[in-house]
Amino acid sequence: MVPPLNGIQHFTPPSARELRAQAVQRLQAGLFGIALIVLIVALANIINDRARQSDAASPGAEASASATGEAKTDPLVDAGVVPASTPEKPASPAPSGNPHN
């Protein structure tokens, strides 16, 4: 338990040295944060550039995927969430000529 305070307590403002130390600490934290953000953005840029280079270096992967004959399908259509935009079976043409009654 904390003992009660005796007498009047006065506020003492921080000295110039303490104010300067606080300002330097805030400045260091801000600069460190900015440097961290720049580092993260640079790392993401490097990863993105390497991914583009590897995609450009291997054009055979895309050609082999299209050569297999698999049509690109919509996963929502496969799951039955939305109807197919193109009919799966082509409609048979209507018979022409005279109707038989």
Coordinates of C-alpha atoms in Angstrom, one line a residue:
M1 CA 0.0 0.0 0.0
V2 CA 1.2 3.5 -0.9
P3 CA 1.6 5.8 2.1
P4 CA -0.3 9.1 1.8
L5 CA 1.7 12.1 0.6
N6 CA 2.6 14.7 3.2
G7 CA 2.6 18.3 2.3
I8 CA 2.0 20.1 -1.0
Q9 CA 3.4 18.6 -4.2
H10 CA 4.7 21.0 -6.7
F11 CA 5.2 20.4 -10.4
T12 CA 8.7 20.9 -11.6
P13 CA 8.9 21.5 -15.3
P14 CA 11.5 19.4 -17.2
S15 CA 14.9 21.0 -17.6
A16 CA 16.3 22.0 -21.0
R17 CA 18.5 18.9 -21.0
E18 CA 15.5 16.6 -20.4
L19 CA 13.5 18.4 -23.2
R20 CA 16.4 17.9 -25.6
A21 CA 16.7 14.3 -24.7
Q22 CA 13.0 13.7 -25.3
A23 CA 13.2 15.5 -28.7
V24 CA 16.3 13.4 -29.7
Q25 CA 14.5 10.2 -28.7
R26 CA 11.4 11.2 -30.8
L27 CA 13.6 12.1 -33.8
Q28 CA 15.4 8.7 -33.6
A29 CA 12.2 6.8 -33.4
G30 CA 10.7 8.6 -36.4
L31 CA 13.9 8.2 -38.5
F32 CA 14.0 4.5 -37.6
G33 CA 10.4 4.1 -38.7
I34 CA 10.9 5.9 -42.0
A35 CA 14.1 3.8 -42.7
L36 CA 12.2 0.6 -41.9
I37 CA 9.4 1.5 -44.4
V38 CA 11.9 2.3 -47.1
L39 CA 13.6 -1.0 -46.5
I40 CA 10.4 -2.9 -46.7
V41 CA 9.4 -1.2 -50.0
A42 CA 12.8 -1.8 -51.5
L43 CA 12.6 -5.5 -50.5
A44 CA 9.2 -5.8 -52.1
N45 CA 10.5 -4.1 -55.3
I46 CA 13.4 -6.6 -55.5
I47 CA 11.1 -9.5 -55.1
N48 CA 8.7 -8.1 -57.8
D49 CA 11.6 -7.6 -60.2
R50 CA 12.9 -11.1 -59.7
A51 CA 9.5 -12.6 -60.3
R52 CA 9.1 -10.6 -63.5
Q53 CA 12.6 -11.7 -64.7
S54 CA 11.8 -15.4 -64.0
D55 CA 8.5 -15.1 -65.8
A56 CA 10.2 -13.5 -68.8
A57 CA 13.0 -16.1 -68.8
S58 CA 10.7 -19.1 -69.0
P59 CA 8.1 -18.4 -71.7
G60 CA 7.8 -22.2 -72.3
A61 CA 5.8 -22.7 -69.2
E62 CA 2.9 -20.6 -70.5
A63 CA 3.0 -22.3 -73.9
S64 CA 3.0 -25.8 -72.4
A65 CA 0.0 -24.9 -70.3
S66 CA -2.0 -23.7 -73.3
A67 CA -0.8 -26.7 -75.4
T68 CA -2.4 -29.2 -73.0
G69 CA -5.8 -28.2 -74.3
E70 CA -7.3 -27.4 -71.0
A71 CA -9.8 -24.6 -71.2
K72 CA -9.6 -22.0 -68.5
T73 CA -12.5 -22.5 -66.2
D74 CA -14.0 -20.2 -63.6
P75 CA -13.8 -21.6 -60.1
L76 CA -17.2 -20.1 -59.2
V77 CA -18.8 -22.0 -62.1
D78 CA -17.1 -25.2 -61.0
A79 CA -18.4 -24.8 -57.5
G80 CA -21.9 -24.1 -58.8
V81 CA -22.1 -20.7 -57.3
V82 CA -22.8 -18.8 -60.5
P83 CA -24.2 -20.1 -63.9
A84 CA -21.8 -20.7 -66.7
S85 CA -21.5 -17.8 -69.1
T86 CA -21.2 -20.2 -72.1
P87 CA -23.5 -23.2 -72.4
E88 CA -21.7 -26.5 -71.9
K89 CA -23.6 -28.2 -74.7
P90 CA -24.3 -26.3 -77.9
A91 CA -28.0 -26.0 -78.7
S92 CA -29.2 -28.1 -81.6
P93 CA -30.4 -26.1 -84.6
A94 CA -34.2 -25.9 -85.0
P95 CA -35.5 -28.1 -87.7
S96 CA -36.5 -26.3 -90.8
G97 CA -39.3 -27.2 -93.2
N98 CA -42.9 -28.0 -92.8
P99 CA -44.2 -29.0 -89.4
H100 CA -45.8 -32.5 -89.2
N101 CA -49.2 -32.4 -87.7

